[in-house]
Amino acid sequence: MRFSLKRAAILFASVVTLGSAANASAGTQWHMPTPYGDANLPTQIAYEFAEEIKNNTAGELDIVVHSGASLIKHPEIPRAVKTGQVQLGEVFIGIMGNTHPVFKHDNIPFLATTYDSAEKLWKAAKPEVEKQLNKEGMMLLYTVAWPAQSLYTKAPVNRLADIEGQKMRAYSPSTSRLADLMNTSPTTVQVPEIPQAFSTGIIDAMITSPSTGVNGQAWDYLTNYTDVRAWIPKNVVVVNKRSFKRLDKKTQQVILDAAVSAEAKGWAGVRVKAAEDTMTLAENGIVVSEPSPELMEELNKIGATMVDEWKAEAPEVETILSNYYQ
């Protein structure tokens, strides 16, 4: 009987040891929700980011990317990261504009309308964005810019009166305000819902990237794309600070190195993607046109109003603008 108990104890210890070894070899798994589908540049970069980390940690950190808002709905991703429901996530930075005005910096129309100026604006805003994320228990990893946002409609638009009273898609506090100033009705619609929203009359127009139009096959439900190039927004990838700090220093550095690589790919890739997707819109029958001088004059006035309103929201905004204009 003693022999059996001793043998059982040895066997139990062996099983525990083997189980522990199996868990160690499996490594740690993190979950990364992102709101956009696999055809989008930011999502493709997210997969490459996760793969680079897995390879450079020999599988010890496996980041599972959940695309297309399949795990968590877009507006809920920041809170999910902040509370540790997931370890990291990707979000359109303007969605967090209600949290603090610094997150609105790249959603202000006609403040930065070229990729060079958008990069300059990001360098000006980044320190303030990082401070605010830190207060909310998150840490910035990287950003990926979208192509410049332009106007999609069901008919030609040469002046704002041509779309007055129509229902305009909104997806952030700034785009809602823009819709108001354009004398249209802001209607919140997330990317996966765009085709159905147009087809059912929930929205009549939107300002978004050529990539979003291509991925949603905009030619099925509208006819015109006016290339106003209103602003160049970004997605931001953030990590829960506590989760990051639990990792060993070597793994932390692997993540930071992969983040630098991802951001560089984003700024290079967005320029190419914008040209390709604008061409695809035209090839599928959408009328792609330059804006009329009258329309641009009206939109630039709205942009100036929104910059002034943004300045009044927080002292950090003045810091961002001072850094941007210097």
Short mmCIF file of C-alpha atoms in Angstrom, two decimals:
data_model
loop_
_atom_site.label_atom_id
_atom_site.label_comp_id
_atom_site.label_asym_id
_atom_site.label_seq_id
_atom_site.Cartn_x
_atom_site.Cartn_y
_atom_site.Cartn_z
CA MET A 1 0.00 0.00 0.00
CA ARG A 2 2.85 2.36 0.86
CA PHE A 3 4.54 1.47 -2.42
CA SER A 4 1.35 2.28 -4.36
CA LEU A 5 0.92 5.64 -2.67
CA LYS A 6 4.54 6.53 -3.31
CA ARG A 7 4.23 5.48 -6.92
CA ALA A 8 1.00 7.46 -7.31
CA ALA A 9 2.71 10.54 -5.89
CA ILE A 10 5.56 10.17 -8.38
CA LEU A 11 3.13 9.74 -11.26
CA PHE A 12 1.12 12.80 -10.15
CA ALA A 13 4.27 14.91 -9.95
CA SER A 14 5.25 13.77 -13.43
CA VAL A 15 1.89 14.74 -14.86
CA VAL A 16 2.05 18.18 -13.23
CA THR A 17 5.57 18.70 -14.59
CA LEU A 18 4.55 17.65 -18.08
CA GLY A 19 1.47 19.85 -17.93
CA SER A 20 3.53 22.83 -16.86
CA ALA A 21 6.00 22.22 -19.65
CA ALA A 22 3.17 22.02 -22.18
CA ASN A 23 1.74 25.31 -20.95
CA ALA A 24 5.15 26.94 -21.09
CA SER A 25 5.73 25.77 -24.63
CA ALA A 26 2.30 27.04 -25.64
CA GLY A 27 3.30 30.52 -24.52
CA THR A 28 0.97 33.43 -23.89
CA GLN A 29 -1.98 34.32 -26.10
CA TRP A 30 -3.24 37.88 -26.49
CA HIS A 31 -6.35 39.07 -28.30
CA MET A 32 -6.40 42.09 -30.61
CA PRO A 33 -9.77 43.29 -31.93
CA THR A 34 -9.74 45.57 -34.96
CA PRO A 35 -12.83 47.11 -36.54
CA TYR A 36 -11.98 46.69 -40.21
CA GLY A 37 -12.01 43.74 -42.60
CA ASP A 38 -9.06 41.80 -43.93
CA ALA A 39 -8.91 43.74 -47.22
CA ASN A 40 -7.98 46.97 -45.42
CA LEU A 41 -4.36 48.09 -45.11
CA PRO A 42 -4.51 48.63 -41.31
CA THR A 43 -5.80 45.08 -40.79
CA GLN A 44 -3.16 43.60 -43.08
CA ILE A 45 -0.50 45.46 -41.10
CA ALA A 46 -2.03 44.18 -37.85
CA TYR A 47 -1.61 40.58 -39.05
CA GLU A 48 2.01 41.28 -40.02
CA PHE A 49 2.61 42.94 -36.63
CA ALA A 50 1.27 39.88 -34.82
CA GLU A 51 3.28 37.49 -36.99
CA GLU A 52 6.51 39.41 -36.43
CA ILE A 53 6.00 39.25 -32.66
CA LYS A 54 5.20 35.55 -32.74
CA ASN A 55 8.31 34.80 -34.82
CA ASN A 56 10.65 36.98 -32.76
CA THR A 57 9.45 35.50 -29.47
CA ALA A 58 9.67 31.94 -30.80
CA GLY A 59 5.93 31.60 -30.25
CA GLU A 60 6.03 32.70 -26.62
CA LEU A 61 3.61 35.56 -27.42
CA ASP A 62 0.83 34.78 -29.85
CA ILE A 63 -1.40 37.71 -30.76
CA VAL A 64 -4.74 36.69 -32.29
CA VAL A 65 -6.14 39.42 -34.55
CA HIS A 66 -9.97 39.56 -34.61
CA SER A 67 -10.85 41.59 -37.72
CA GLY A 68 -14.10 43.18 -38.84
CA ALA A 69 -15.34 43.97 -35.31
CA SER A 70 -15.91 40.23 -34.91
CA LEU A 71 -14.85 40.14 -31.25
CA ILE A 72 -15.76 43.62 -29.98
CA LYS A 73 -17.73 46.39 -31.64
CA HIS A 74 -15.65 49.34 -32.78
CA PRO A 75 -16.79 52.01 -30.26
CA GLU A 76 -16.23 49.55 -27.39
CA ILE A 77 -12.62 48.64 -28.23
CA PRO A 78 -10.91 51.46 -26.23
CA ARG A 79 -12.83 50.52 -23.08
CA ALA A 80 -12.07 46.83 -23.61
CA VAL A 81 -8.34 47.57 -23.73
CA LYS A 82 -8.51 50.02 -20.84
CA THR A 83 -10.25 47.50 -18.55
CA GLY A 84 -8.09 44.57 -19.62
CA GLN A 85 -10.93 42.67 -21.30
CA VAL A 86 -8.44 42.37 -24.16
CA GLN A 87 -4.73 43.09 -24.05
CA LEU A 88 -4.53 45.36 -27.08
CA GLY A 89 -6.73 46.69 -29.85
CA GLU A 90 -6.98 48.92 -32.89
CA VAL A 91 -9.37 51.85 -33.10
CA PHE A 92 -10.05 54.83 -35.32
CA ILE A 93 -8.53 57.52 -33.14
CA GLY A 94 -11.29 60.08 -33.76
CA ILE A 95 -13.82 57.79 -32.08
CA MET A 96 -12.14 58.65 -28.77
CA GLY A 97 -12.80 62.37 -29.31
CA ASN A 98 -15.46 62.38 -26.60
CA THR A 99 -12.83 61.18 -24.12
CA HIS A 100 -10.44 64.07 -24.76
CA PRO A 101 -10.02 66.68 -27.54
CA VAL A 102 -6.46 65.57 -28.36
CA PHE A 103 -7.96 62.53 -30.07
CA LYS A 104 -9.72 64.80 -32.57
CA HIS A 105 -6.52 66.19 -34.08
CA ASP A 106 -6.68 64.26 -37.35
CA ASN A 107 -10.46 64.62 -37.77
CA ILE A 108 -10.40 68.40 -38.19
CA PRO A 109 -11.20 69.19 -41.85
CA PHE A 110 -8.54 70.91 -43.97
CA LEU A 111 -5.99 71.15 -41.17
CA ALA A 112 -3.66 68.57 -42.75
CA THR A 113 -4.60 67.42 -46.25
CA THR A 114 -1.35 65.92 -47.60
CA TYR A 115 0.53 62.91 -46.27
CA ASP A 116 3.56 65.02 -45.41
CA SER A 117 1.46 67.50 -43.43
CA ALA A 118 -0.44 64.62 -41.78
CA GLU A 119 2.84 63.10 -40.59
CA LYS A 120 3.87 66.51 -39.26
CA LEU A 121 0.55 66.85 -37.43
CA TRP A 122 1.01 63.40 -35.90
CA LYS A 123 4.47 64.32 -34.59
CA ALA A 124 2.94 67.45 -33.05
CA ALA A 125 0.04 65.57 -31.46
CA LYS A 126 1.77 62.35 -30.40
CA PRO A 127 3.13 63.55 -27.02
CA GLU A 128 -0.29 64.82 -25.94
CA VAL A 129 -2.02 61.67 -27.20
CA GLU A 130 0.43 59.49 -25.25
CA LYS A 131 -0.15 61.49 -22.06
CA GLN A 132 -3.89 61.03 -22.30
CA LEU A 133 -3.67 57.32 -23.14
CA ASN A 134 -1.39 56.87 -20.13
CA LYS A 135 -4.01 58.46 -17.86
CA GLU A 136 -6.53 55.96 -19.19
CA GLY A 137 -4.33 52.94 -18.52
CA MET A 138 -3.19 52.44 -22.10
CA MET A 139 0.03 52.79 -24.04
CA LEU A 140 0.47 53.74 -27.68
CA LEU A 141 2.07 51.15 -29.95
CA TYR A 142 1.61 52.44 -33.51
CA THR A 143 -0.69 54.21 -35.95
CA VAL A 144 -1.73 53.55 -39.54
CA ALA A 145 -3.05 56.42 -41.65
CA TRP A 146 -6.04 56.16 -43.96
CA PRO A 147 -6.14 57.76 -47.41
CA ALA A 148 -7.51 61.30 -47.49
CA GLN A 149 -11.25 61.48 -46.82
CA SER A 150 -13.46 62.61 -49.68
CA LEU A 151 -17.14 63.00 -50.50
CA TYR A 152 -19.36 60.15 -51.75
CA THR A 153 -22.83 61.02 -53.03
CA LYS A 154 -25.65 59.73 -55.23
CA ALA A 155 -25.46 62.77 -57.54
CA PRO A 156 -22.87 65.43 -58.51
CA VAL A 157 -22.09 68.04 -55.84
CA ASN A 158 -20.80 71.45 -56.88
CA ARG A 159 -21.88 73.39 -53.79
CA LEU A 160 -23.13 72.48 -50.34
CA ALA A 161 -26.68 73.41 -51.31
CA ASP A 162 -26.66 70.29 -53.53
CA ILE A 163 -26.69 68.01 -50.47
CA GLU A 164 -28.46 70.25 -47.95
CA GLY A 165 -30.84 68.25 -45.75
CA GLN A 166 -29.43 64.87 -46.76
CA LYS A 167 -28.42 62.22 -44.22
CA MET A 168 -24.64 62.20 -43.85
CA ARG A 169 -22.76 59.30 -42.33
CA ALA A 170 -20.95 60.20 -39.09
CA TYR A 171 -18.48 58.03 -37.18
CA SER A 172 -16.86 60.38 -34.65
CA PRO A 173 -17.68 63.59 -32.77
CA SER A 174 -15.84 65.64 -35.40
CA THR A 175 -17.66 64.08 -38.36
CA SER A 176 -20.98 64.69 -36.62
CA ARG A 177 -20.10 68.37 -36.21
CA LEU A 178 -18.96 68.56 -39.83
CA ALA A 179 -22.29 67.15 -40.98
CA ASP A 180 -24.10 69.80 -38.93
CA LEU A 181 -22.04 72.61 -40.45
CA MET A 182 -22.71 71.22 -43.94
CA ASN A 183 -26.46 71.51 -43.21
CA THR A 184 -26.87 67.75 -43.42
CA SER A 185 -28.15 65.30 -40.80
CA PRO A 186 -25.40 63.31 -39.04
CA THR A 187 -26.21 59.61 -38.82
CA THR A 188 -23.87 57.20 -37.03
CA VAL A 189 -22.97 54.24 -39.21
CA GLN A 190 -19.94 51.99 -38.74
CA VAL A 191 -17.97 50.64 -41.71
CA PRO A 192 -19.52 47.14 -41.93
CA GLU A 193 -23.00 48.73 -42.03
CA ILE A 194 -22.35 51.20 -44.88
CA PRO A 195 -23.73 49.22 -47.86
CA GLN A 196 -26.98 48.38 -46.11
CA ALA A 197 -27.31 51.94 -44.77
CA PHE A 198 -27.14 53.38 -48.28
CA SER A 199 -29.38 50.69 -49.78
CA THR A 200 -32.09 51.24 -47.17
CA GLY A 201 -31.92 55.06 -47.19
CA ILE A 202 -30.45 55.42 -43.71
CA ILE A 203 -27.72 57.61 -45.23
CA ASP A 204 -27.43 59.52 -48.52
CA ALA A 205 -23.79 60.65 -48.42
CA MET A 206 -20.52 60.13 -46.60
CA ILE A 207 -16.99 61.48 -46.33
CA THR A 208 -14.53 58.63 -46.11
CA SER A 209 -11.49 57.12 -47.79
CA PRO A 210 -11.32 55.57 -51.26
CA SER A 211 -10.29 52.34 -49.52
CA THR A 212 -13.53 52.18 -47.53
CA GLY A 213 -15.45 52.80 -50.74
CA VAL A 214 -13.66 50.01 -52.59
CA ASN A 215 -13.95 47.49 -49.77
CA GLY A 216 -17.66 48.23 -49.46
CA GLN A 217 -18.20 48.21 -53.27
CA ALA A 218 -19.62 51.72 -53.22
CA TRP A 219 -20.50 51.53 -56.93
CA ASP A 220 -23.43 49.30 -55.98
CA TYR A 221 -25.26 52.12 -54.20
CA LEU A 222 -23.86 55.54 -55.26
CA THR A 223 -22.42 57.24 -58.31
CA ASN A 224 -20.12 60.15 -57.40
CA TYR A 225 -16.81 60.64 -55.58
CA THR A 226 -15.67 64.24 -55.19
CA ASP A 227 -12.01 64.27 -54.17
CA VAL A 228 -12.09 67.05 -51.57
CA ARG A 229 -9.24 65.45 -49.50
CA ALA A 230 -10.69 66.84 -46.28
CA TRP A 231 -8.35 65.18 -43.75
CA ILE A 232 -6.09 62.16 -43.29
CA PRO A 233 -7.18 60.22 -40.21
CA LYS A 234 -5.45 57.33 -38.47
CA ASN A 235 -6.09 54.13 -36.65
CA VAL A 236 -4.20 53.78 -33.39
CA VAL A 237 -3.10 50.50 -31.83
CA VAL A 238 -2.99 50.61 -28.03
CA VAL A 239 -2.02 48.10 -25.36
CA ASN A 240 -3.21 47.72 -21.79
CA LYS A 241 -0.38 49.08 -19.61
CA ARG A 242 -0.66 46.38 -16.96
CA SER A 243 -0.55 43.60 -19.54
CA PHE A 244 2.50 45.12 -21.19
CA LYS A 245 4.36 45.57 -17.91
CA ARG A 246 3.82 41.93 -16.98
CA LEU A 247 5.96 40.87 -19.93
CA ASP A 248 9.70 40.44 -19.62
CA LYS A 249 11.88 43.23 -21.03
CA LYS A 250 12.95 41.20 -24.06
CA THR A 251 9.36 40.56 -25.12
CA GLN A 252 8.43 44.20 -24.52
CA GLN A 253 11.23 45.25 -26.86
CA VAL A 254 10.07 42.81 -29.53
CA ILE A 255 6.61 44.44 -29.42
CA LEU A 256 8.04 47.96 -29.59
CA ASP A 257 10.28 47.04 -32.52
CA ALA A 258 7.35 45.47 -34.37
CA ALA A 259 5.32 48.63 -33.69
CA VAL A 260 7.99 50.84 -35.28
CA SER A 261 8.00 48.58 -38.34
CA ALA A 262 4.20 48.61 -38.56
CA GLU A 263 3.97 52.40 -38.45
CA ALA A 264 6.61 52.77 -41.19
CA LYS A 265 4.68 50.31 -43.38
CA GLY A 266 1.53 52.30 -42.78
CA TRP A 267 2.85 55.67 -43.88
CA ALA A 268 4.47 54.15 -46.97
CA GLY A 269 1.55 51.91 -47.86
CA VAL A 270 -1.22 54.49 -47.52
CA ARG A 271 0.18 56.59 -50.36
CA VAL A 272 0.11 53.63 -52.73
CA LYS A 273 -3.25 52.38 -51.51
CA ALA A 274 -4.93 55.77 -51.99
CA ALA A 275 -3.95 55.94 -55.67
CA GLU A 276 -4.90 52.32 -56.34
CA ASP A 277 -8.29 52.54 -54.67
CA THR A 278 -9.25 55.84 -56.31
CA MET A 279 -8.52 54.21 -59.66
CA THR A 280 -10.62 51.19 -58.72
CA LEU A 281 -13.59 53.42 -57.94
CA ALA A 282 -13.37 54.94 -61.41
CA GLU A 283 -12.91 51.56 -63.09
CA ASN A 284 -16.14 50.38 -61.52
CA GLY A 285 -18.20 53.27 -62.83
CA ILE A 286 -18.06 55.87 -60.08
CA VAL A 287 -17.55 59.38 -61.40
CA VAL A 288 -14.34 60.63 -59.75
CA SER A 289 -14.02 64.41 -59.96
CA GLU A 290 -12.11 67.34 -58.50
CA PRO A 291 -14.21 69.70 -56.32
CA SER A 292 -15.47 72.98 -57.70
CA PRO A 293 -13.87 76.20 -56.39
CA GLU A 294 -17.20 77.16 -54.81
CA LEU A 295 -17.46 73.88 -52.91
CA MET A 296 -13.88 74.13 -51.67
CA GLU A 297 -14.41 77.69 -50.48
CA GLU A 298 -17.45 76.61 -48.47
CA LEU A 299 -15.65 73.58 -47.01
CA ASN A 300 -12.55 75.58 -46.08
CA LYS A 301 -14.71 78.01 -44.12
CA ILE A 302 -16.19 75.08 -42.22
CA GLY A 303 -12.69 73.80 -41.55
CA ALA A 304 -11.62 77.15 -40.10
CA THR A 305 -14.69 77.16 -37.84
CA MET A 306 -13.89 73.67 -36.58
CA VAL A 307 -10.27 74.57 -35.83
CA ASP A 308 -11.46 77.56 -33.76
CA GLU A 309 -13.97 75.39 -31.90
CA TRP A 310 -11.33 72.75 -31.27
CA LYS A 311 -8.91 75.32 -29.83
CA ALA A 312 -11.48 76.27 -27.23
CA GLU A 313 -11.90 72.71 -25.96
CA ALA A 314 -8.61 72.21 -24.10
CA PRO A 315 -5.19 73.86 -23.59
CA GLU A 316 -3.50 70.76 -25.04
CA VAL A 317 -4.98 71.66 -28.42
CA GLU A 318 -3.06 74.94 -28.50
CA THR A 319 0.12 72.97 -27.76
CA ILE A 320 -0.55 70.63 -30.67
CA LEU A 321 -1.25 73.48 -33.07
CA SER A 322 1.81 75.44 -31.94
CA ASN A 323 4.01 72.40 -32.55
CA TYR A 324 2.36 71.78 -35.91
CA TYR A 325 2.72 75.30 -37.24
CA GLN A 326 6.29 75.93 -36.05
#
